């Protein structure tokens, strides 16, 4: 089995779709957590970060930046990009929509309250949910883009899983999304990952604080002493 290293904060964030894709393509990986500004400075000094940003995926002798590049690299090497150009087009189209949909879940922990976060997620779901349902129905295979599972299904399911942690009933009247979610989370590699210590918990205040501390930036304004990590 190939081994990979994924460097990011101590949490899910923008590295999580890559973790799901590593799991879905049976790549063994290690999480390297950057927990202090000094560790980030040292990492940047190595020159390993092409744009000075995390996450960083090290695999097959490559150092990848940009989570969208990571999931597509893993999709190609793991045959999760469909079977032809039309499938690949649908993969990109649905994965793009899934990224827009996921963004609201990514921001949820940074909101002033769970109520505000859930309201934003509910609005986003009412926009995207019917379109994802229609797309799966039109495809006819139970998947989004092809006759078999692709990376679009994996990243969409990752987003749905985050939504479910905040709004547990969202799939009760969305049968195609529910079936897709069940199928992808039952995939052996994904299921093993979700049950493993590699899977970080649902992000909360601790994660928001950890990110601000490493990046030395302000906390969301509703948090006490919001500028406590701002340098200078
Ligand atoms: N589009 C990039 C976004 C990467 C990104 O914004 N990373 C943040 C942490 S989540 C970062 O490294 N920020 C520090 C910086 O931009 O200098 C991706 O998806 O990988």
Short mmCIF file of C-alpha atoms and ligand atoms in Angstrom, two decimals:
data_model
loop_
_atom_site.label_atom_id
_atom_site.label_comp_id
_atom_site.label_asym_id
_atom_site.label_seq_id
_atom_site.Cartn_x
_atom_site.Cartn_y
_atom_site.Cartn_z
CA UNK A 1 0.00 0.00 0.00
CA UNK A 2 1.28 3.51 -0.89
CA UNK A 3 1.91 5.82 2.03
CA UNK A 4 1.20 9.54 2.13
CA UNK A 5 1.59 12.39 4.61
CA UNK A 6 -0.98 15.11 5.06
CA UNK A 7 0.09 18.25 6.89
CA UNK A 8 -2.54 20.62 8.26
CA UNK A 9 -3.96 22.03 11.49
CA UNK A 10 -5.13 19.63 14.21
CA UNK A 11 -8.57 19.21 12.65
CA UNK A 12 -10.61 18.61 9.53
CA UNK A 13 -10.93 21.93 7.66
CA UNK A 14 -9.71 22.11 4.08
CA UNK A 15 -7.77 18.85 4.45
CA UNK A 16 -10.83 16.69 5.06
CA UNK A 17 -11.84 16.01 1.45
CA UNK A 18 -8.28 14.82 0.81
CA UNK A 19 -8.47 12.47 3.82
CA UNK A 20 -11.70 10.98 2.45
CA UNK A 21 -10.11 10.56 -0.97
CA UNK A 22 -7.01 8.89 0.50
CA UNK A 23 -9.36 6.52 2.32
CA UNK A 24 -11.54 5.91 -0.76
CA UNK A 25 -8.47 5.06 -2.86
CA UNK A 26 -6.86 2.86 -0.19
CA UNK A 27 -3.86 5.06 0.44
CA UNK A 28 -2.38 4.67 3.90
CA UNK A 29 -1.66 8.09 5.36
CA UNK A 30 -0.36 9.97 8.37
CA UNK A 31 -1.73 13.27 9.70
CA UNK A 32 0.98 15.77 10.61
CA UNK A 33 -0.61 18.47 12.78
CA UNK A 34 0.86 21.98 12.82
CA UNK A 35 0.00 23.35 16.26
CA UNK A 36 2.12 26.46 16.77
CA UNK A 37 3.14 29.50 14.67
CA UNK A 38 6.75 28.36 15.08
CA UNK A 39 5.93 24.99 13.49
CA UNK A 40 4.27 26.78 10.57
CA UNK A 41 7.26 29.08 10.14
CA UNK A 42 9.59 26.08 10.16
CA UNK A 43 7.40 24.27 7.62
CA UNK A 44 7.37 27.32 5.34
CA UNK A 45 11.17 27.56 5.65
CA UNK A 46 11.53 24.07 4.18
CA UNK A 47 10.08 25.37 0.90
CA UNK A 48 7.63 22.45 0.83
CA UNK A 49 4.53 24.67 0.53
CA UNK A 50 4.21 25.87 -3.07
CA UNK A 51 1.96 28.79 -2.06
CA UNK A 52 2.87 28.95 1.62
CA UNK A 53 -0.53 27.45 2.43
CA UNK A 54 -1.75 24.25 4.02
CA UNK A 55 -2.89 21.56 3.52
CA UNK A 56 0.21 19.87 2.10
CA UNK A 57 -0.06 16.36 0.66
CA UNK A 58 3.15 14.40 0.15
CA UNK A 59 2.64 11.39 -2.08
CA UNK A 60 4.51 9.56 -4.88
CA UNK A 61 7.42 12.00 -4.50
CA UNK A 62 5.12 15.00 -5.05
CA UNK A 63 4.28 17.88 -2.74
CA UNK A 64 0.77 18.99 -3.49
CA UNK A 65 -0.89 22.19 -2.45
CA UNK A 66 -4.57 23.08 -3.15
CA UNK A 67 -7.13 20.57 -1.95
CA UNK A 68 -8.83 20.58 -5.38
CA UNK A 69 -5.57 19.42 -6.98
CA UNK A 70 -5.13 16.75 -4.30
CA UNK A 71 -8.55 15.20 -4.77
CA UNK A 72 -8.17 15.17 -8.56
CA UNK A 73 -4.66 13.66 -8.41
CA UNK A 74 -6.00 10.95 -6.09
CA UNK A 75 -9.05 10.46 -8.32
CA UNK A 76 -6.85 9.86 -11.39
CA UNK A 77 -4.44 7.50 -9.66
CA UNK A 78 -7.31 5.63 -7.96
CA UNK A 79 -9.65 5.46 -10.99
CA UNK A 80 -12.33 7.63 -9.42
CA UNK A 81 -12.65 10.09 -12.33
CA UNK A 82 -15.31 8.17 -14.29
CA UNK A 83 -14.91 6.15 -17.47
CA UNK A 84 -14.84 8.79 -20.21
CA UNK A 85 -14.69 12.55 -20.86
CA UNK A 86 -18.40 13.03 -20.22
CA UNK A 87 -18.13 11.34 -16.83
CA UNK A 88 -15.08 13.49 -16.04
CA UNK A 89 -17.04 16.62 -16.97
CA UNK A 90 -19.84 15.61 -14.60
CA UNK A 91 -17.28 14.81 -11.89
CA UNK A 92 -15.84 18.32 -12.12
CA UNK A 93 -19.24 19.95 -12.34
CA UNK A 94 -20.68 18.15 -9.31
CA UNK A 95 -17.45 18.41 -7.32
CA UNK A 96 -17.45 22.18 -7.95
CA UNK A 97 -21.01 22.47 -6.69
CA UNK A 98 -20.15 20.23 -3.73
CA UNK A 99 -17.24 22.56 -2.85
CA UNK A 100 -19.62 25.56 -2.84
CA UNK A 101 -22.09 23.56 -0.75
CA UNK A 102 -19.33 22.40 1.64
CA UNK A 103 -18.02 25.92 2.22
CA UNK A 104 -20.99 26.77 4.45
CA UNK A 105 -20.29 23.70 6.61
CA UNK A 106 -16.58 24.62 6.74
CA UNK A 107 -17.51 28.03 8.13
CA UNK A 108 -20.06 26.69 10.65
CA UNK A 109 -17.67 26.43 13.63
CA UNK A 110 -16.63 30.07 13.07
CA UNK A 111 -20.20 31.40 13.41
CA UNK A 112 -21.39 33.13 16.61
CA UNK A 113 -23.81 30.32 17.52
CA UNK A 114 -25.11 26.95 16.40
CA UNK A 115 -28.41 28.63 15.49
CA UNK A 116 -26.67 31.00 13.07
CA UNK A 117 -24.63 28.14 11.58
CA UNK A 118 -27.68 25.92 11.13
CA UNK A 119 -29.65 28.74 9.52
CA UNK A 120 -26.88 29.26 6.94
CA UNK A 121 -26.66 25.53 6.28
CA UNK A 122 -30.42 25.18 5.91
CA UNK A 123 -30.51 28.00 3.34
CA UNK A 124 -27.64 26.46 1.39
CA UNK A 125 -29.22 23.02 1.52
CA UNK A 126 -32.52 24.30 0.16
CA UNK A 127 -30.60 25.71 -2.82
CA UNK A 128 -28.33 22.74 -3.57
CA UNK A 129 -30.29 19.77 -2.17
CA UNK A 130 -32.96 19.55 -4.93
CA UNK A 131 -30.29 19.99 -7.64
CA UNK A 132 -28.12 17.19 -6.26
CA UNK A 133 -31.21 14.96 -5.98
CA UNK A 134 -32.16 15.73 -9.58
CA UNK A 135 -28.61 15.07 -10.80
CA UNK A 136 -28.43 11.65 -9.15
CA UNK A 137 -31.87 10.73 -10.50
CA UNK A 138 -30.87 11.84 -14.02
CA UNK A 139 -27.61 9.87 -13.87
CA UNK A 140 -29.58 6.75 -13.00
CA UNK A 141 -26.82 4.73 -11.31
CA UNK A 142 -27.26 6.02 -7.78
CA UNK A 143 -24.07 8.06 -8.25
CA UNK A 144 -23.56 11.67 -9.34
CA UNK A 145 -21.34 11.46 -12.38
CA UNK A 146 -20.86 7.92 -13.70
CA UNK A 147 -22.06 4.34 -13.46
CA UNK A 148 -19.74 3.81 -10.54
CA UNK A 149 -18.41 5.81 -7.59
CA UNK A 150 -16.27 8.84 -8.47
CA UNK A 151 -14.51 11.53 -6.50
CA UNK A 152 -17.59 13.75 -6.93
CA UNK A 153 -19.57 11.26 -4.83
CA UNK A 154 -16.83 11.19 -2.20
CA UNK A 155 -16.53 14.97 -1.79
CA UNK A 156 -20.30 15.46 -1.85
CA UNK A 157 -20.72 12.80 0.83
CA UNK A 158 -18.01 14.38 2.94
CA UNK A 159 -19.97 17.66 2.82
CA UNK A 160 -23.26 15.90 3.58
CA UNK A 161 -21.66 14.21 6.58
CA UNK A 162 -20.71 17.61 8.00
CA UNK A 163 -24.22 18.94 7.41
CA UNK A 164 -25.66 15.88 9.17
CA UNK A 165 -23.61 16.61 12.27
CA UNK A 166 -25.33 19.98 12.57
CA UNK A 167 -28.76 19.18 11.06
CA UNK A 168 -29.43 15.43 11.54
CA UNK A 169 -32.75 15.29 9.63
CA UNK A 170 -31.67 16.77 6.32
CA UNK A 171 -31.72 13.53 4.35
CA UNK A 172 -35.11 12.25 5.50
CA UNK A 173 -36.86 13.64 2.39
CA UNK A 174 -33.88 13.34 0.06
CA UNK A 175 -33.77 9.64 -0.87
CA UNK A 176 -31.05 9.84 -3.55
CA UNK A 177 -28.68 11.80 -1.34
CA UNK A 178 -29.40 9.46 1.57
CA UNK A 179 -28.61 6.40 -0.54
CA UNK A 180 -25.44 8.03 -1.88
CA UNK A 181 -24.35 8.96 1.63
CA UNK A 182 -24.98 5.39 2.85
CA UNK A 183 -23.11 3.89 -0.11
CA UNK A 184 -20.02 6.08 0.19
CA UNK A 185 -19.77 5.87 3.98
CA UNK A 186 -20.07 2.06 3.70
CA UNK A 187 -17.13 1.87 1.27
CA UNK A 188 -14.56 -0.22 3.11
CA UNK A 189 -11.73 2.31 3.01
CA UNK A 190 -13.99 5.23 3.93
CA UNK A 191 -15.74 3.31 6.72
CA UNK A 192 -12.37 2.26 8.17
CA UNK A 193 -11.14 5.84 8.06
CA UNK A 194 -14.27 7.23 9.74
CA UNK A 195 -13.88 4.73 12.59
CA UNK A 196 -10.14 5.35 12.98
CA UNK A 197 -8.17 7.78 15.16
CA UNK A 198 -7.18 9.60 11.93
CA UNK A 199 -10.69 11.12 11.80
CA UNK A 200 -10.77 14.39 13.75
CA UNK A 201 -13.95 15.30 15.67
CA UNK A 202 -16.59 17.80 14.54
CA UNK A 203 -14.87 21.21 14.68
CA UNK A 204 -15.83 23.47 17.57
CA UNK A 205 -14.30 26.42 19.46
CA UNK A 206 -11.10 24.46 20.12
CA UNK A 207 -10.47 24.11 16.39
CA UNK A 208 -11.26 27.77 15.69
CA UNK A 209 -8.79 28.80 18.41
CA UNK A 210 -6.11 26.41 17.15
CA UNK A 211 -6.31 27.84 13.62
CA UNK A 212 -6.17 31.46 14.81
CA UNK A 213 -3.23 30.63 17.06
CA UNK A 214 -1.17 28.99 14.31
CA UNK A 215 -1.95 31.72 11.75
CA UNK A 216 -1.61 34.46 14.39
CA UNK A 217 -4.84 36.01 13.23
CA UNK A 218 -7.95 37.36 14.96
CA UNK A 219 -10.61 35.06 16.29
CA UNK A 220 -14.20 35.58 15.12
CA UNK A 221 -15.46 38.81 16.78
CA UNK A 222 -17.97 37.03 19.03
CA UNK A 223 -15.15 35.21 20.87
CA UNK A 224 -13.58 36.74 23.99
CA UNK A 225 -10.28 38.58 23.56
CA UNK A 226 -10.57 38.11 19.80
CA UNK A 227 -7.17 39.65 19.04
CA UNK A 228 -5.23 37.56 21.52
CA UNK A 229 -3.13 35.83 18.85
CA UNK A 230 -2.59 38.78 16.53
CA UNK A 231 1.13 39.43 16.32
CA UNK A 232 2.54 42.83 17.26
N1 LIG B 1 -7.74 26.79 -1.93
C1 LIG B 1 -6.80 26.30 -0.94
C2 LIG B 1 -6.95 27.13 0.33
C3 LIG B 1 -5.78 26.92 1.25
C4 LIG B 1 -5.85 27.84 2.45
O1 LIG B 1 -6.50 28.90 2.43
N2 LIG B 1 -5.15 27.45 3.49
C5 LIG B 1 -5.11 28.23 4.70
C6 LIG B 1 -5.43 27.38 5.90
S1 LIG B 1 -7.02 26.66 5.75
C7 LIG B 1 -3.72 28.81 4.85
O2 LIG B 1 -2.74 28.10 4.70
N3 LIG B 1 -3.66 30.11 5.14
C8 LIG B 1 -2.44 30.80 5.33
C9 LIG B 1 -2.05 31.63 4.13
O3 LIG B 1 -2.83 31.71 3.16
O4 LIG B 1 -0.96 32.18 4.15
C10 LIG B 1 -7.06 24.81 -0.66
O5 LIG B 1 -8.20 24.38 -0.78
O6 LIG B 1 -6.11 24.07 -0.37
#
